[in-house]
Coordinates of C-alpha atoms in Angstrom, one line a residue:
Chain T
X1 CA 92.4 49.6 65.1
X2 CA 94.2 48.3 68.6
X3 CA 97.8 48.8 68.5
X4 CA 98.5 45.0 68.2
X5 CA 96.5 44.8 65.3
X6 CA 98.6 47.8 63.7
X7 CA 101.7 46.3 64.6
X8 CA 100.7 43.1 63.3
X9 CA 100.0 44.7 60.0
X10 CA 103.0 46.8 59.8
X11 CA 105.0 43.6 60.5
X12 CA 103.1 41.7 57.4
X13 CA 103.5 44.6 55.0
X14 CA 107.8 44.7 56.0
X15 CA 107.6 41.3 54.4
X16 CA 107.9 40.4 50.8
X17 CA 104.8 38.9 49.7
X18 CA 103.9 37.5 46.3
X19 CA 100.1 37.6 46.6
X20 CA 100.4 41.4 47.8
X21 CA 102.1 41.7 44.3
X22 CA 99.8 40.8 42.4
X23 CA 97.3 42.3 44.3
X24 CA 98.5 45.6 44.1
X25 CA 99.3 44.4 39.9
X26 CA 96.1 43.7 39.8
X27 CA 94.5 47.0 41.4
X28 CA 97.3 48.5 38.8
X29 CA 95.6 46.9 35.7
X30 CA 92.1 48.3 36.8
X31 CA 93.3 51.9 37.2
X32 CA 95.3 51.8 34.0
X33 CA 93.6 49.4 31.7
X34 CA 90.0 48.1 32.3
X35 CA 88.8 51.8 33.8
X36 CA 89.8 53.7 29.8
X37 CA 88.4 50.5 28.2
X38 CA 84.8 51.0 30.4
X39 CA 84.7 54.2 29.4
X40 CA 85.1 53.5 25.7
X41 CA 82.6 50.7 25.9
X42 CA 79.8 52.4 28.5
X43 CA 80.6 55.7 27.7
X44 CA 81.1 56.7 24.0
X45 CA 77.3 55.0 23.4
X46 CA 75.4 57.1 25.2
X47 CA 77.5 60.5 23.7
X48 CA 75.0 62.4 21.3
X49 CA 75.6 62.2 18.0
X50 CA 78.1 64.4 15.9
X51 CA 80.8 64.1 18.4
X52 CA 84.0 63.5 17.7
X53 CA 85.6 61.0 20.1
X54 CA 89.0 61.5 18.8
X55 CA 90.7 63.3 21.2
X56 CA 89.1 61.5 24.1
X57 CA 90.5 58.7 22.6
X58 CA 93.9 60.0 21.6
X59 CA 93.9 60.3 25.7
X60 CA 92.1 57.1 26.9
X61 CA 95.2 55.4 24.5
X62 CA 97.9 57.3 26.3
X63 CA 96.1 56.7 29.5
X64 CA 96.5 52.6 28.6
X65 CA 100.3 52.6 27.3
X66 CA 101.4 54.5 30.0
X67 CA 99.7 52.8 32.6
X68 CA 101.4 49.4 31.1
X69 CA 104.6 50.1 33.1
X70 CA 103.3 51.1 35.6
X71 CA 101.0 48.4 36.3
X72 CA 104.7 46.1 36.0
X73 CA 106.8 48.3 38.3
X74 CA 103.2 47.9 40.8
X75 CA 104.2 44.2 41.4
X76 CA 107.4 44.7 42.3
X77 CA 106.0 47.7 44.7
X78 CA 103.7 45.0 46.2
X79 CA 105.8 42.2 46.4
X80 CA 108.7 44.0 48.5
X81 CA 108.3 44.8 52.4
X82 CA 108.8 48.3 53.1
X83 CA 112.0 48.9 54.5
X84 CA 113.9 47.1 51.9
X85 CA 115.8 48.4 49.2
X86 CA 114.0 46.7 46.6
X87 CA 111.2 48.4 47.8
X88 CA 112.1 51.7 47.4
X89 CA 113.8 51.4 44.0
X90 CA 110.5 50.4 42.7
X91 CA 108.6 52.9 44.5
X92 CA 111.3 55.9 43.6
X93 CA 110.6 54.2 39.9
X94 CA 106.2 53.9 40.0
X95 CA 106.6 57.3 41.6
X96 CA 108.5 58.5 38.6
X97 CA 106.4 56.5 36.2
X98 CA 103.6 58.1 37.6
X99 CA 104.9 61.5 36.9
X100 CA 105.4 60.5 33.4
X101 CA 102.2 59.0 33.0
X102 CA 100.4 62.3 34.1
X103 CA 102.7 64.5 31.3
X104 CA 102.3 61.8 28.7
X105 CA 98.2 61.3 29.2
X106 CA 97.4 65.2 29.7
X107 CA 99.8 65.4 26.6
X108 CA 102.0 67.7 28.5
X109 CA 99.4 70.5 29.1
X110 CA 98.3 70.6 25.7
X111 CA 94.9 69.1 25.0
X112 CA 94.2 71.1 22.0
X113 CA 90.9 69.5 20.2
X114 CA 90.1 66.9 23.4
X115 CA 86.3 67.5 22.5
X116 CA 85.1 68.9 19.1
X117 CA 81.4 68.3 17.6
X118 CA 80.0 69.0 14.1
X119 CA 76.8 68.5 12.7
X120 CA 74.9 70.2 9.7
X121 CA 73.9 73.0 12.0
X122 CA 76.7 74.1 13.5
X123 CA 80.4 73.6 15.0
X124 CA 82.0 73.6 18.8
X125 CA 85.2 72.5 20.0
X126 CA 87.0 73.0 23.0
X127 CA 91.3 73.7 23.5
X128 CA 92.0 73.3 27.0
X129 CA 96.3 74.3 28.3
X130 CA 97.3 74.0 31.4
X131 CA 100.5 74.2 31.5
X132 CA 100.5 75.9 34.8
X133 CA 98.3 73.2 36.6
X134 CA 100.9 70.5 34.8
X135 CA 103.7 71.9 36.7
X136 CA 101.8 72.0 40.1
X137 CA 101.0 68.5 39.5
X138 CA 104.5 67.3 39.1
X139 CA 105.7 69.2 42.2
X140 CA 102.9 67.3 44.1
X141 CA 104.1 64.3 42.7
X142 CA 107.7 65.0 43.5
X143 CA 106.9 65.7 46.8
X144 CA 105.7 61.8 47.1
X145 CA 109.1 60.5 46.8
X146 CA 109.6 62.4 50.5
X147 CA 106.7 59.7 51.3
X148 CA 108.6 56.8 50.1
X149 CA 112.4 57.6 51.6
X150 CA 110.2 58.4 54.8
X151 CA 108.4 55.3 55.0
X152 CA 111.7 53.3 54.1
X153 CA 113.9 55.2 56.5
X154 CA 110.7 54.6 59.4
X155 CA 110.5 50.8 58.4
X156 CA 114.4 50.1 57.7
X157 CA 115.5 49.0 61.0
X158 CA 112.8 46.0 61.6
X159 CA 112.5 45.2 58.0
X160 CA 116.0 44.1 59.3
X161 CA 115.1 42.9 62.2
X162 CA 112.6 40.2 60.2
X163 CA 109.7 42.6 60.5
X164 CA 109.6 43.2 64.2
X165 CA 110.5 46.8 65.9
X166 CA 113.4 46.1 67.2
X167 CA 113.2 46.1 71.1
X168 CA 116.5 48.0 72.2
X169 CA 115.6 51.4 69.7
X170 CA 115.0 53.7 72.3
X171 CA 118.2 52.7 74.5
X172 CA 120.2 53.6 72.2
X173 CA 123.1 55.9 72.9
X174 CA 123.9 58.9 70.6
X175 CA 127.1 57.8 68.7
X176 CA 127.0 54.6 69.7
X177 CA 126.7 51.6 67.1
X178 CA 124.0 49.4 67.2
X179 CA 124.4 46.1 69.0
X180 CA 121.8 44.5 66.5
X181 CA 124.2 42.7 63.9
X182 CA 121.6 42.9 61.3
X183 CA 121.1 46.8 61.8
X184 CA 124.7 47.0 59.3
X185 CA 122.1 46.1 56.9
X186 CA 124.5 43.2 55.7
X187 CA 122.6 39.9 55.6
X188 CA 119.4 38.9 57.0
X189 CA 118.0 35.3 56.7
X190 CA 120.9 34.7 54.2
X191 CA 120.2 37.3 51.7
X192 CA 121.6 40.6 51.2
X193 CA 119.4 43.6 51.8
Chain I
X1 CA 107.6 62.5 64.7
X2 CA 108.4 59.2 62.4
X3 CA 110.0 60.5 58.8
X4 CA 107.0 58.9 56.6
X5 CA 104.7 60.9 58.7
X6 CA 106.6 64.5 58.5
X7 CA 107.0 64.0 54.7
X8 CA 103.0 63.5 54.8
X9 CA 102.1 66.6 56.5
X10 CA 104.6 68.4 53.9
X11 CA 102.9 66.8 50.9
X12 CA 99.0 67.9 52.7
X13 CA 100.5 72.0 53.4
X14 CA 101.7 72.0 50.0
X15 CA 98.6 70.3 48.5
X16 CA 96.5 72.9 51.0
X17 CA 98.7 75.7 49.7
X18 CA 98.2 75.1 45.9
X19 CA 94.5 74.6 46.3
X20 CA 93.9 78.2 48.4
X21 CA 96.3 79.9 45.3
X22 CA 94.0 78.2 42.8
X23 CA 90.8 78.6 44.4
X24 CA 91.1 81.6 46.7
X25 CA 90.2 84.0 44.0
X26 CA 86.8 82.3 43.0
X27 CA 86.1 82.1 46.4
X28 CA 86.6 85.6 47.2
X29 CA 85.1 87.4 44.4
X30 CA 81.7 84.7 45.2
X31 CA 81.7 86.2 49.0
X32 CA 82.3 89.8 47.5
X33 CA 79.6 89.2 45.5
X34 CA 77.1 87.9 48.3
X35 CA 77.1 84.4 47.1
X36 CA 75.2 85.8 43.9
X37 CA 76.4 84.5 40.4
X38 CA 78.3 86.8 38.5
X39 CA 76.0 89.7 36.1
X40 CA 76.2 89.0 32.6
X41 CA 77.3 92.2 31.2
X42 CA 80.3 95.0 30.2
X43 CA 81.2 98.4 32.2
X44 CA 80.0 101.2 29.6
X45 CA 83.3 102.5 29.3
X46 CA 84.0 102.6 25.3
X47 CA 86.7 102.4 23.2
X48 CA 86.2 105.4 20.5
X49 CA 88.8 104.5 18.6
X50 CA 86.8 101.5 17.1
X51 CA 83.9 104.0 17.3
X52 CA 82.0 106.7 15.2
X53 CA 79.7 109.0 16.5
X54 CA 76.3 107.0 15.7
X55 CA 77.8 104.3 17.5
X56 CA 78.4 106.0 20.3
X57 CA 74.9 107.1 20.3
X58 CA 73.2 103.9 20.4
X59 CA 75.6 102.2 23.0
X60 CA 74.7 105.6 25.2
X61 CA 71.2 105.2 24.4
X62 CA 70.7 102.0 25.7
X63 CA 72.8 103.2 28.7
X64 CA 71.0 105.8 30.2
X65 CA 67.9 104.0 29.2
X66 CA 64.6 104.7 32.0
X67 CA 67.6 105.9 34.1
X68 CA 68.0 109.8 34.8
X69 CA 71.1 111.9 36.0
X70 CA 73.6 110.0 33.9
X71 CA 76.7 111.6 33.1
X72 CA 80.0 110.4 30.7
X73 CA 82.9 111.2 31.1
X74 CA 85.3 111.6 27.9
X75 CA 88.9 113.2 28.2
X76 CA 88.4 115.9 31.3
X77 CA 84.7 116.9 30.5
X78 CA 82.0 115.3 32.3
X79 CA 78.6 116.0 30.8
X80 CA 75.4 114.9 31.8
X81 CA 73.0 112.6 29.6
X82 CA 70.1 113.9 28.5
X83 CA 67.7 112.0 26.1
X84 CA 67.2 114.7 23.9
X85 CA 70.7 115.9 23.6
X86 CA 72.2 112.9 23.1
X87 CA 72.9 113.4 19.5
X88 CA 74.4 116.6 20.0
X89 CA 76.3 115.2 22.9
X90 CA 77.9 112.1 20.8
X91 CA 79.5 114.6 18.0
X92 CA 80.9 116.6 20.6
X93 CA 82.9 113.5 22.1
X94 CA 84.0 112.4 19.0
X95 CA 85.2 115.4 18.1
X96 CA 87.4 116.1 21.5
X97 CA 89.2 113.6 20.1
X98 CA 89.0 111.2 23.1
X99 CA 90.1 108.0 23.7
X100 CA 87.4 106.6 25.9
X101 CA 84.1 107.8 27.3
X102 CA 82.4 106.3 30.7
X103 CA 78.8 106.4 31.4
X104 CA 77.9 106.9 35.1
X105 CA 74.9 106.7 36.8
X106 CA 73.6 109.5 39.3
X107 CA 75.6 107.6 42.0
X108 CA 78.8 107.8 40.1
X109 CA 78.6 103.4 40.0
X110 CA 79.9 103.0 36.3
X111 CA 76.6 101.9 34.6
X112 CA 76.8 97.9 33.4
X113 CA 75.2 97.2 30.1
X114 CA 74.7 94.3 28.4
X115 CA 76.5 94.7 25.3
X116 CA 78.2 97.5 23.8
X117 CA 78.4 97.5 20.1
X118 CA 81.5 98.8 17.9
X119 CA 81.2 100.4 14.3
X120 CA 83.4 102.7 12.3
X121 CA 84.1 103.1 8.8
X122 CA 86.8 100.1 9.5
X123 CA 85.3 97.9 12.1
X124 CA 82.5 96.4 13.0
X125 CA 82.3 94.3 16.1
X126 CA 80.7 94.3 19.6
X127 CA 81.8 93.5 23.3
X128 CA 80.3 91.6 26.4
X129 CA 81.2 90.0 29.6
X130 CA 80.4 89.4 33.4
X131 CA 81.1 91.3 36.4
X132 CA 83.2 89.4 38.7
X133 CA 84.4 92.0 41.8
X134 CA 87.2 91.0 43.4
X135 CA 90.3 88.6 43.0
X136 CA 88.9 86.4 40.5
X137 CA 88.2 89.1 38.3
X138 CA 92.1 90.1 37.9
X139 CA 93.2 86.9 37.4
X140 CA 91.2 85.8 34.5
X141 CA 91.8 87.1 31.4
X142 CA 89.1 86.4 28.6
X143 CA 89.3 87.2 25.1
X144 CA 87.0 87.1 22.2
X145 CA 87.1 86.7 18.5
X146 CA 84.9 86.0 15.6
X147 CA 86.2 82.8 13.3
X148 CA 84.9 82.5 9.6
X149 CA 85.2 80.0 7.6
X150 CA 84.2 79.0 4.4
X151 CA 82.0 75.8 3.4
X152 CA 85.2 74.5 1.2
X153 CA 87.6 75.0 3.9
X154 CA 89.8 77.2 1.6
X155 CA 89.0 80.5 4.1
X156 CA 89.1 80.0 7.6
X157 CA 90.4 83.5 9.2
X158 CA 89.9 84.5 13.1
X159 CA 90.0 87.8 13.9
X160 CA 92.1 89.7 16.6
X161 CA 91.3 89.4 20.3
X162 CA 90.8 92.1 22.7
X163 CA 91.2 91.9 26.0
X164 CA 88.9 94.6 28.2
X165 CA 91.5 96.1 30.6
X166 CA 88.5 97.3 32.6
X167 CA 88.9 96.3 36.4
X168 CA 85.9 94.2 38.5
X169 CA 84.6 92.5 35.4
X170 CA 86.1 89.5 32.8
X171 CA 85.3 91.4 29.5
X172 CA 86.3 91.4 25.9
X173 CA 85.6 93.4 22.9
X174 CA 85.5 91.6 19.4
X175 CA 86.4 93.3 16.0
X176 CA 86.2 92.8 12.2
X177 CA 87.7 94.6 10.0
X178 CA 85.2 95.6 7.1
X179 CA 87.1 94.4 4.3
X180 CA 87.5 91.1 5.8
X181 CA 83.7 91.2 6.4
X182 CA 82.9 91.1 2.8
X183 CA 85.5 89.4 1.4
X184 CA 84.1 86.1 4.3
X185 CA 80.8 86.9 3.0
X186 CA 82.0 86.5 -0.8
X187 CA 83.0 83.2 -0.1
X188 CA 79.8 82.3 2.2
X189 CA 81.2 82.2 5.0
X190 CA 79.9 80.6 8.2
X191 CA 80.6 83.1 11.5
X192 CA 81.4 81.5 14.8
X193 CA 83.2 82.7 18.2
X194 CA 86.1 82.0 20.1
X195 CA 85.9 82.9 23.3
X196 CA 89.1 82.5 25.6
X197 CA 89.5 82.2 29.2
X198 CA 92.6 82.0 31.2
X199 CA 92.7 81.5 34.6
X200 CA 95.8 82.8 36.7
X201 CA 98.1 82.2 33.9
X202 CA 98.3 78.3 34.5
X203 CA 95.1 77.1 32.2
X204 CA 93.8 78.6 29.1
X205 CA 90.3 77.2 27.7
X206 CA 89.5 78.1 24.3
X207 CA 85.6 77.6 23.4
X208 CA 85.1 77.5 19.3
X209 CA 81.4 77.7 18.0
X210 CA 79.5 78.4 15.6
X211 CA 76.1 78.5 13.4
X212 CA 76.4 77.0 9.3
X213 CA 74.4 79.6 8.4
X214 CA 76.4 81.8 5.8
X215 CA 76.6 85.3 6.8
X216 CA 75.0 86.6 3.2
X217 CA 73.3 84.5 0.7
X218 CA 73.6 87.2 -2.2
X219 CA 77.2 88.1 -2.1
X220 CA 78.9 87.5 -4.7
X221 CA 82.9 88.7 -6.5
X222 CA 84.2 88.4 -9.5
X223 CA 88.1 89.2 -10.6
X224 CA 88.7 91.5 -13.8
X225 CA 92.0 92.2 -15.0
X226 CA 92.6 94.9 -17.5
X227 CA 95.7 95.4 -18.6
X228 CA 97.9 95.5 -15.7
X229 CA 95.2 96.2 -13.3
X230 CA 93.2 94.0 -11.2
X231 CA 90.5 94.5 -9.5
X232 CA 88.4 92.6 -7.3
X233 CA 84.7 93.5 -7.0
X234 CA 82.3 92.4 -4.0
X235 CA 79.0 92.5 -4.8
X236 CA 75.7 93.0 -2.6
X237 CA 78.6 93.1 0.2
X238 CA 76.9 93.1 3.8
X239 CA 78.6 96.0 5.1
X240 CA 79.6 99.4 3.6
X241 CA 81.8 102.5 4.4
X242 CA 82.6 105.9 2.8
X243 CA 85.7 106.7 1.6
X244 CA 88.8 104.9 0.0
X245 CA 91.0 102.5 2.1
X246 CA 94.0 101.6 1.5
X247 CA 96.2 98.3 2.4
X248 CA 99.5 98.8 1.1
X249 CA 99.1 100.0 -2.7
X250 CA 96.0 97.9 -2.6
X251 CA 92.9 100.4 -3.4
X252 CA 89.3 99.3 -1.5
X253 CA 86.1 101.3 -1.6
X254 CA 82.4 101.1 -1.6
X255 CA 80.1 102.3 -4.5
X256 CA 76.4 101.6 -4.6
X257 CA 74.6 100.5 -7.7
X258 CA 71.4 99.1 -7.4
X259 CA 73.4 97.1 -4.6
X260 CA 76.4 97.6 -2.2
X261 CA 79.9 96.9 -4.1
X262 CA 83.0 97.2 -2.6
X263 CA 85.7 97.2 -4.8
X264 CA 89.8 96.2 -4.6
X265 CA 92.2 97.2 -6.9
X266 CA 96.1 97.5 -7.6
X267 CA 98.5 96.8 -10.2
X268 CA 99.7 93.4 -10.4
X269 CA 97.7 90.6 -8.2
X270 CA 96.2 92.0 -5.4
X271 CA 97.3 89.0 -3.3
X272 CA 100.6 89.6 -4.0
X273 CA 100.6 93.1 -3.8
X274 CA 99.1 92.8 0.0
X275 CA 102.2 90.5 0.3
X276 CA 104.1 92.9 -0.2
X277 CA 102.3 95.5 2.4
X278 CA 103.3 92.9 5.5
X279 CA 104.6 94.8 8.1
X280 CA 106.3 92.1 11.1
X281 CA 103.5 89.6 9.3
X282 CA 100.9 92.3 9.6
X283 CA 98.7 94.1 7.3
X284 CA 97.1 97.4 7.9
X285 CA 94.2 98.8 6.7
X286 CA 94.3 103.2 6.2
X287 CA 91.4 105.3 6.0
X288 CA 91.6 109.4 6.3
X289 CA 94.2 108.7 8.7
X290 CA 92.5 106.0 11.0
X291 CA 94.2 102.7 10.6
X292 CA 93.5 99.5 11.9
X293 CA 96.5 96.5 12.0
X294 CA 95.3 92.8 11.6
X295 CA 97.7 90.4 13.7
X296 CA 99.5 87.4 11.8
X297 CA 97.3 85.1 11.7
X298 CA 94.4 87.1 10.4
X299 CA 96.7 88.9 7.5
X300 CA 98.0 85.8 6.3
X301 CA 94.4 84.2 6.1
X302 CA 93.3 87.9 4.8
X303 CA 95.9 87.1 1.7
X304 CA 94.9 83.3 1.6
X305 CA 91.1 84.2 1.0
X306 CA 92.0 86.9 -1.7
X307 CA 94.1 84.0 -3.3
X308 CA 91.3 81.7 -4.2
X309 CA 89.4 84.7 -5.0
X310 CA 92.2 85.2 -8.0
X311 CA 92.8 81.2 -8.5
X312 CA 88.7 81.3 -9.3
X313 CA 88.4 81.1 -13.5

């Protein structure tokens, strides 16, 4: 991708956008709804008999309700330009819903019972913990929200500036206040940011 | 460097630091093992505490087996294996009074068997694994335990698990106590096994299964009370000792009369006098000075199956 192109993209994504929104609402509602409800349709028929689906779907549930918020908070994410602050309270928040979403799906480490089977010959079932894993995924996912300050602190200044880099960045002097009027983060294009 | 990016390249060394922890030590003990999968199979280093002498002899038997120049180890003696001594051989180790005994091949490699088995006049139980040199090997722990339950649902008791302390392999030893044994097979039990894995303390999978097939189709008990004594008899039990055991003030032995019978007795119910002999939750079973403790789980479920052995008209 030429650097033009990039720029031009950066500058696009800085702005708020409605159809971006609900784009990214929409890629949302795949993840976290249609993708449990294809498994429950494509997948549970061609299980062998004598399986018991309950704990699979005990998780594909908590997969759905959690993803609901989510998949709200994912507008918002999409709607706002980066660099604003709307944009990263509703990332700060998705990122935390996310974290949530992983502790209330994988039932907090404990997936006692997530597959069991029974037939006249026999039994299995399977308890999987992992409570360990669980907290290595949270720090992971805790580290994100370093992503999102660092992509809002990278794209504050021209979400100011209406999108564009501002011209004068590297000029200017240590200590020194910006000449940009818009840079005191005040009002831009009569709103407040 | 923009602030976005630095965050990045923390959140890819930390991701890249928790993946080497996690999978470092498969990886390892693979390489150690030149790429090979892991042997099925446990060290033949036994516990003889959950042994007796003919045990020892068939686990050693199988050993040494079309090998030569074996020796085992027990206490500070190291004696070598021959095929016709190894009777001989088997009382003597018993008798140093021992805790374990290693079997070595001419090499002094620990010899790897497939299973070893476990009997004594309390237990009876077996152990397996797979060799797995290196990290991966210290980092998993597996245990093993046997789970039976009853067609009715009213007995479901799993045993204690054992994990094999033995270094280089991912072992476990499974036990039952005798008693249990035959009070499971009274009630026609199914048997089934647990087997536990956990991997670097941060996931445990438990693996349950199990065969319907009862464990005896003759068993049988019936409950007599006589005056203030009851007593609880097993009939064509599966397994047998010699000698009288005791749990508490509860009596159990085995006579034979046409077929095997093991027989509890006490004053006063025999559920509630095994109540009674909980120690921390734990019931332990007394023979000529060997004992054998049952964790929590299995006592209570010991007392639970006794239960519906008494609530029976």
């Amino acid at each position: 991708m030429s650097k033009e192109k990039k720029m031009e993209k950066d500058e696009r994504r800085r702005r708020d956008s409605i159809a971006r929104g609900v784009g990214t609402m929409i890629v949302s509602f795949i993840g976290y709804i249609v993708v449990p409800y294809l498994i429950q349709w494509y997948v549970y028929p061609l299980l062998p008999e004598g399986i018991e689906l309950e704990g699979i779907s005990e998780l594909l549930d908590r997969w759905v309700l959690g993803g609901v918020p989510i998949m709200i908070v994912s507008l918002f994410v999409g709607y706002f330009g980066i660099g604003s602050r709307g944009w990263l309270a509703s990332s700060i928040i998705h990122s935390l819903l996310r974290i949530g979403w992983v502790l209330y799906v994988l039932n907090f480490g404990d997936l006692t019972g997530i597959f069991a089977m029974e037939d006249d010959g026999g039994w299995q079932r399977v308890d999987v913990v992992i409570y360990g894993f669980m907290y290595l995924m949270v720090a992971l996912r805790l580290l994100k929200l370093l992503i999102v300050y660092g992509d809002y602190r990278d794209n504050r200044s021209a979400y100011l500036n209406g999108g564009e880099e501002p011209v004068d960045r590297g000029k200017k002097k240590k200590g020194k206040k910006d000449d940009n009027p818009s840079s005191d983060g005040i009002r831009v294009k009569g709103r407040f940011n | 460097m923009k602030a976005g990016t630095a965050a990045r390249l923390l959140n890819l060394a930390v991701a890249i630091a928790i993946a080497l922890i996690v999978l470092v030590p498969a990886a390892q003990s693979l390489l150690e093992n030149d790429m090979q999968l892991p042997e099925m199979g446990t060290q033949a280093v036994y516990d003889l505490e959950l042994m007796d002498s003919w045990s020892l002899e068939d686990n050693l038997e199988r050993a040494v087996s079309g090998r030569t120049g074996c020796t085992v180890e027990y206490g500070s003696e190291r004696t070598e294996v021959t095929e016709t001594g190894i009777s001989a051989l088997c009382q003597r180790i018993m008798e140093s009074g021992a805790d374990k005994a290693t079997v070595r091949d001419p090499d002094g490699r620990i010899i790897v068997q497939d299973h070893i088995t476990y009997r004594n006049d309390l237990i009876v139980g077996f152990g397996t694994g797979v060799q797995m040199p290196g990290l991966a090997g210290t980092v998993t722990k597996m245990e093993l335990r046997t789970h039976l339950i009853s067609p009715d649902g009213k007995v479901d008791i799993l045993t204690n698990g054992y994990g094999n302390p033995n270094p280089g392999e991912i072992s476990a030893i499974c036990v039952i106590p005798l008693v249990v044994y035959n009070i499971a097979a009274a009630h026609g039990c199914y048997m089934g096994q647990v087997v536990s894995l956990e991997y670097e303390s941060m996931a445990t999978i438990d693996i349950d299964m199990g065969n319907k097939d009862p464990i005896s189709n003759v068993c049988t008990y019936s409950v007599f009370k006589d005056g203030g004594t009851t007593s609880l008899f097993v009939t064509d039990c599966p397994v047998t000792w010699t000698g009288t055991a005791k749990i508490g003030d509860v009596t159990v032995s085995c006579t034979y009369s046409e077929v095997n019978v093991m027989t509890m007795s006490c004053e006063g119910s025999i559920s509630e006098t095994l109540e009674k002999a909980l120690e921390d939750g734990c019931l332990t079973i007394d023979l000529d000075g060997d004992g054998y403790t049952m964790d929590e789980r299995m006592s209570s479920s010991f007392i639970s199956a006794i239960k519906a052995m008494e609530a029976t008209p």
